Tab-separated table of C-alpha atoms and ligand atoms in Angstrom:
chain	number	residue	atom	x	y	z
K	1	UNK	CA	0.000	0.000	0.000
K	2	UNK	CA	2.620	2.142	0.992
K	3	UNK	CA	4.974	1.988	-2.049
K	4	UNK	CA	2.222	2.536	-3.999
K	5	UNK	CA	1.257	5.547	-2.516
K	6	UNK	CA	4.647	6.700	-3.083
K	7	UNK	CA	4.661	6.404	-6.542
K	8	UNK	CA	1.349	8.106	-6.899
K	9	UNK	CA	2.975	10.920	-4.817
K	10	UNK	CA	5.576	11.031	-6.967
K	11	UNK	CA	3.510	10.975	-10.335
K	12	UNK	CA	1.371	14.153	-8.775
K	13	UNK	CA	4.931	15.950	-8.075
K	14	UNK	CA	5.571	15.911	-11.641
K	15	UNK	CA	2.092	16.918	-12.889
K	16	UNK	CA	1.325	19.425	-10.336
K	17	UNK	CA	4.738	20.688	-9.106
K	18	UNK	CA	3.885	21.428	-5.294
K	19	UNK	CA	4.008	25.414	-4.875
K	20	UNK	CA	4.755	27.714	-1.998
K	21	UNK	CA	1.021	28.259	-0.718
K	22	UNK	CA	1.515	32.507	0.177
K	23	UNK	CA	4.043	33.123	-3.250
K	24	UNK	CA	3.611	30.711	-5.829
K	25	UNK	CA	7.094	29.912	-6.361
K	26	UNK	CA	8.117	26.462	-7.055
K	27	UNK	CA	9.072	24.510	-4.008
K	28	UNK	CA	12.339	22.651	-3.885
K	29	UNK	CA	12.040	19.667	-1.227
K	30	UNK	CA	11.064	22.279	1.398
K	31	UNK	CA	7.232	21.728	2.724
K	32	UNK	CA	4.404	23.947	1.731
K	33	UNK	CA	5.821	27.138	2.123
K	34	UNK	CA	9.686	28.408	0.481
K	35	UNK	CA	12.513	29.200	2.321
K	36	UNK	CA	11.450	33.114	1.505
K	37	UNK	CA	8.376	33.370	2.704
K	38	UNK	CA	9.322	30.985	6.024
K	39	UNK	CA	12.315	33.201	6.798
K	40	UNK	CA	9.637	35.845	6.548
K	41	UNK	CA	7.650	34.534	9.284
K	42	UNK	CA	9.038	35.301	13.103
K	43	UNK	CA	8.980	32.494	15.117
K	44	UNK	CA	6.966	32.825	18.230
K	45	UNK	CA	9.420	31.838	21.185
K	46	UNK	CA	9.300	28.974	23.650
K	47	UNK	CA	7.289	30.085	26.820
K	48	UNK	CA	8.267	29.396	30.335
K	49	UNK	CA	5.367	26.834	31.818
K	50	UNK	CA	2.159	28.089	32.373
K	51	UNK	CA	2.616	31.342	30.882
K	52	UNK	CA	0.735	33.619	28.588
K	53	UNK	CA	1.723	34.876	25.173
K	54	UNK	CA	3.082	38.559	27.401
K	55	UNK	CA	5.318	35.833	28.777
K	56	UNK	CA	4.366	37.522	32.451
K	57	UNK	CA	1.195	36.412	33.043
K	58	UNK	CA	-0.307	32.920	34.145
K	59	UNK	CA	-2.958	30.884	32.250
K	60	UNK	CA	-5.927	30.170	34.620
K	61	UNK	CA	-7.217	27.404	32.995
K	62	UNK	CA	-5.276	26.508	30.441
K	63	UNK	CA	-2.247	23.398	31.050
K	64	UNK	CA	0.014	24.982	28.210
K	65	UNK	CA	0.409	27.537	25.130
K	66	UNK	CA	2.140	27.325	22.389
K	67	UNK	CA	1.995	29.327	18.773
K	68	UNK	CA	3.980	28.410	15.984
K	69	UNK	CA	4.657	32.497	14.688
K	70	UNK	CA	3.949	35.613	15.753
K	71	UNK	CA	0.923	37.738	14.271
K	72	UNK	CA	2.131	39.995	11.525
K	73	UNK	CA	3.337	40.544	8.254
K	74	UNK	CA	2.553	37.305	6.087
K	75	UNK	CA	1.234	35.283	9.214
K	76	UNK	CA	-1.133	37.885	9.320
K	77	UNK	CA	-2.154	37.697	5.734
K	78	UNK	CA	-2.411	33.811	5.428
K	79	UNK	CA	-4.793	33.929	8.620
K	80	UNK	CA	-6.844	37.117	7.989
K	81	UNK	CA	-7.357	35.097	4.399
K	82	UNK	CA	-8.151	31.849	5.815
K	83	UNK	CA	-10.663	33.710	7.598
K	84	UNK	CA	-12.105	36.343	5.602
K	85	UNK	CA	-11.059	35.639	1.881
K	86	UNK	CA	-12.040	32.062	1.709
K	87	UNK	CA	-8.078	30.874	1.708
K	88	UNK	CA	-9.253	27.529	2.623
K	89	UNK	CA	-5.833	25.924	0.953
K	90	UNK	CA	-3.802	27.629	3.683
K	91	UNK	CA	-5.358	25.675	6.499
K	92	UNK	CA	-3.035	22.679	5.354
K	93	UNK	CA	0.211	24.193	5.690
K	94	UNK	CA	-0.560	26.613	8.822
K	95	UNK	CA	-1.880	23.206	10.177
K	96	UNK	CA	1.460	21.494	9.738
K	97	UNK	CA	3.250	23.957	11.427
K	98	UNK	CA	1.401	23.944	14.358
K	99	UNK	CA	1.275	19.820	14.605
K	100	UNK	CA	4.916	20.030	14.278
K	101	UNK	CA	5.517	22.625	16.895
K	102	UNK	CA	3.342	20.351	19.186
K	103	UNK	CA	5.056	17.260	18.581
K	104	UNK	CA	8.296	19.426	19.925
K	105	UNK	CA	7.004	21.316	22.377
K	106	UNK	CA	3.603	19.848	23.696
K	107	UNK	CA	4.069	15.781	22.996
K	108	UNK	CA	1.181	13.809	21.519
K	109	UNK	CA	-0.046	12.575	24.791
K	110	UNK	CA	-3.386	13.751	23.906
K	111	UNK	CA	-6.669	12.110	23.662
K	112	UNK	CA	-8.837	14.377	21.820
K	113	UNK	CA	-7.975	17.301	19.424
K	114	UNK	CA	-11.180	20.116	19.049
K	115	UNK	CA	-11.234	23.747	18.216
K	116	UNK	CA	-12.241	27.406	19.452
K	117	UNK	CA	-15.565	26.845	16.891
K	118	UNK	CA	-17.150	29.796	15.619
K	119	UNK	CA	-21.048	30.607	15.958
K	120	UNK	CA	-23.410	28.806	13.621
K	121	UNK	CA	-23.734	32.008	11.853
K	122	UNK	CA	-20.594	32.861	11.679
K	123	UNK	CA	-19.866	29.598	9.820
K	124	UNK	CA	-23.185	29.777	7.682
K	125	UNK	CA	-21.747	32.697	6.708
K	126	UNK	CA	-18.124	31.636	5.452
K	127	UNK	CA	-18.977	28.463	4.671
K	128	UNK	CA	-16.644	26.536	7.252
K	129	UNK	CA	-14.893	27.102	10.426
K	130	UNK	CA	-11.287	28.041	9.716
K	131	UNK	CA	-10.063	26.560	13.122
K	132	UNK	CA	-11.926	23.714	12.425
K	133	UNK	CA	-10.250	22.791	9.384
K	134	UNK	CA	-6.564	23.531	11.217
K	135	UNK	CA	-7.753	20.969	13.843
K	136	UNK	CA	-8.167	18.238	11.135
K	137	UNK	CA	-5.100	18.914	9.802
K	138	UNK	CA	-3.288	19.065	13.240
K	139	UNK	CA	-5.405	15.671	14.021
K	140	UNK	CA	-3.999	13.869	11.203
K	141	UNK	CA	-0.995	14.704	11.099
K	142	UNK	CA	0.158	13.952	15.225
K	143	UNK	CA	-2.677	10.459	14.618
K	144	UNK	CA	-4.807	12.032	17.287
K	145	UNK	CA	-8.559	12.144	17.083
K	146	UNK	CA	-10.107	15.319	16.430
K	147	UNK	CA	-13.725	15.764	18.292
K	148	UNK	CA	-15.933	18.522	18.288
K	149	UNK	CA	-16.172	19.201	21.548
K	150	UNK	CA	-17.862	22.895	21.876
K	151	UNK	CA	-20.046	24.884	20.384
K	152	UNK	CA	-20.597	28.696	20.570
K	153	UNK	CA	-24.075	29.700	21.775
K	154	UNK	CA	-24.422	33.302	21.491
K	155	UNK	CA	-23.092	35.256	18.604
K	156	UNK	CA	-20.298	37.932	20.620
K	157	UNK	CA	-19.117	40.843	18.962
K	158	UNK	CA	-15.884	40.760	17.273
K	159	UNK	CA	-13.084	40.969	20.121
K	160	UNK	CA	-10.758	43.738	18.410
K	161	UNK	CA	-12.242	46.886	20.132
K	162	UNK	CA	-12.412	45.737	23.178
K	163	UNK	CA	-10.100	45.235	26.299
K	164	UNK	CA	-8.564	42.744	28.064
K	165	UNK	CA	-11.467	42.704	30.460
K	166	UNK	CA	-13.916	43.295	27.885
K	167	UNK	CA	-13.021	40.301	25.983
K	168	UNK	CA	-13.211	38.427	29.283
K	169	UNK	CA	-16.253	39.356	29.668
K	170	UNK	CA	-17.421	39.145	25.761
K	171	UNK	CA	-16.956	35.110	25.681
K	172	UNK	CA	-18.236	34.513	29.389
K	173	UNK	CA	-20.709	31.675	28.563
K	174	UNK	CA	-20.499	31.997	25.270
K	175	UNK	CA	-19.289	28.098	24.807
K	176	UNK	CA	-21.026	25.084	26.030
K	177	UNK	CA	-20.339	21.771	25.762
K	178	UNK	CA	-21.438	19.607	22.596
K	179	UNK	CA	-19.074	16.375	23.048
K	180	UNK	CA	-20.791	13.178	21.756
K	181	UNK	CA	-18.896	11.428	24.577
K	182	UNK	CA	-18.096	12.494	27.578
K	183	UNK	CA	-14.181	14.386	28.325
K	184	UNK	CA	-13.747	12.343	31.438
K	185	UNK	CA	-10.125	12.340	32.508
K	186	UNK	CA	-9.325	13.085	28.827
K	187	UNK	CA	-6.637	15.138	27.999
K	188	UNK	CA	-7.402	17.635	25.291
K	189	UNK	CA	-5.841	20.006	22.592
K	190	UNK	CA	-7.247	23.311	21.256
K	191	UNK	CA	-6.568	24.393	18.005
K	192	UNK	CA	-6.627	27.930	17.601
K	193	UNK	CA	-6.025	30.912	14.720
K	194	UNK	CA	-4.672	33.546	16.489
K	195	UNK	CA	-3.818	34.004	20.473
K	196	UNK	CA	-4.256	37.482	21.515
K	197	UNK	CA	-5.239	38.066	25.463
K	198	UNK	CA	-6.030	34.065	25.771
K	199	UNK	CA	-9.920	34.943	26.439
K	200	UNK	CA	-11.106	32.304	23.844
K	201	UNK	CA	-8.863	29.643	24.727
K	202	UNK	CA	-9.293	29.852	28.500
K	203	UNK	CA	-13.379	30.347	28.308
K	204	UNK	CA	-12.761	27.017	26.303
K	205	UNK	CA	-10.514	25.529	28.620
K	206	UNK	CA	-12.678	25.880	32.044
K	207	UNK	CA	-15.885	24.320	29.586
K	208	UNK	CA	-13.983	21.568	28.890
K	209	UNK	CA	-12.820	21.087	32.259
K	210	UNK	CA	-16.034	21.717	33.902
K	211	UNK	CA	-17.007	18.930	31.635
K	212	UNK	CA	-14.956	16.616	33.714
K	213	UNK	CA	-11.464	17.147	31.013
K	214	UNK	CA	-8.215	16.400	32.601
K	215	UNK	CA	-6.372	19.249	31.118
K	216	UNK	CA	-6.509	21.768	28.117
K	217	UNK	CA	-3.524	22.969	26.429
K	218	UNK	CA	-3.689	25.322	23.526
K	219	UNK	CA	-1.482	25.675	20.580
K	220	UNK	CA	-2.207	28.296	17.988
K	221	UNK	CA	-1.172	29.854	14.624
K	222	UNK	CA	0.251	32.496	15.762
K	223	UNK	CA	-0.103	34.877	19.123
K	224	UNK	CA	-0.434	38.462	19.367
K	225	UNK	CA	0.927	39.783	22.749
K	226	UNK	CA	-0.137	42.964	23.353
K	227	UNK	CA	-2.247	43.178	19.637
K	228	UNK	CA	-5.705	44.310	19.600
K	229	UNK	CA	-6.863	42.794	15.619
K	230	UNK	CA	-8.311	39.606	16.150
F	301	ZN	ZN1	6.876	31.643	-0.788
């Protein structure tokens, strides 16, 4: 089986030459995105444990945090177009960053990958969920399940204008539990776009833990200490 995917593999490379997804330019072994655009992309730094994107302050609910860049320049682009400009083709390689980054930082001790989902009408509105389709990826690619474990309630107003408190305050009950099975003792991993004051992730986190989860750790696309566009 495996041979023979191989040499289909091989057959595609030569019909459809893979392509850096942000530039076009031919790639040349390198995965999904050229040497260019990569060293474009600032790498988001290893936190100490239990700490925030600021690198000061502690997650509440959240075990861990990791993001693969930080979020601007052509991060920014390839998310704000996953999101907005229907860049579906860039959840693959943002996805394989952040399942490698997890394999080195995080482990794959996990039982259950699930996302930060988006309201119903947000998503009738795109089409899909963008974190939703990095989970999969992230899920396939580390051989760990990927559940849908929450769903958003109430529709909140976009996070950007508001503060750190605000946003607190914004996604309060605003997620609720929609696992098929129950989170028991289960250790779980949140996909995640973009990471900015951890609001999301850690209204997330204490759902899934009120929900009987053993822990929640978070990896994400990219964080955004300090940033206010989300
Ligand atoms: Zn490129």
């Amino acid at each position: 089986m495996r041979i023979w995917e191989l040499i289909y593999g091989g057959v595609l490379d030569i019909l459809f030459p893979q392509k850096c997804v942000f530039c076009g330019k031919l790639l040349d072994g390198e995965p999904d995105i050229c040497g260019k655009c990569r060293g474009a992309m600032e790498k988001f730094p290893e936190l100490p444990p239990n700490t925030k994107p600021d690198g000061k302050s502690r997650l509440q609910f959240l075990d861990s945090f990791i993001a693969v860049w930080y979020y601007k320049g052509k991060v920014r682009d390839g998310i704000l177009g996953l999101k907005f400009r229907y860049r579906v083709d860039y959840a693959l390689p943002l996805g394989r960053s952040v399942a490698m980054k997890v394999l080195r930082e995080q482990g794959t001790g996990f039982d259950a990958v699930t996302w930060a989902p988006v309201s119903a009408l947000r998503r009738l509105r795109r089409g899909y969920d963008q974190s939703q389709l990095l989970a999969r990826t992230v899920g396939k690619e580390l051989g760990i399940p990927v559940r849908r474990l929450l769903k958003k309630q109430r529709h909140t107003p976009a996070q950007s204008r508001l503060t750190t408190e605000g946003r607190r305050a914004n996604v309060l009950g605003a997620y609720c539990f929609a696992g098929k099975q129950s989170v028991a003792g289960k250790r779980i991993l949140l996909i995640d776009d973009v990471f900015t004051t951890g609001a999301t992730a850690e209204e997330c986190a204490r759902v899934l833990l009120t929900a009987g989860a053993k822990s929640v750790s978070c990896a994400a696309v990219a964080a955004a200490p300090g940033h206010s566009d989300k």
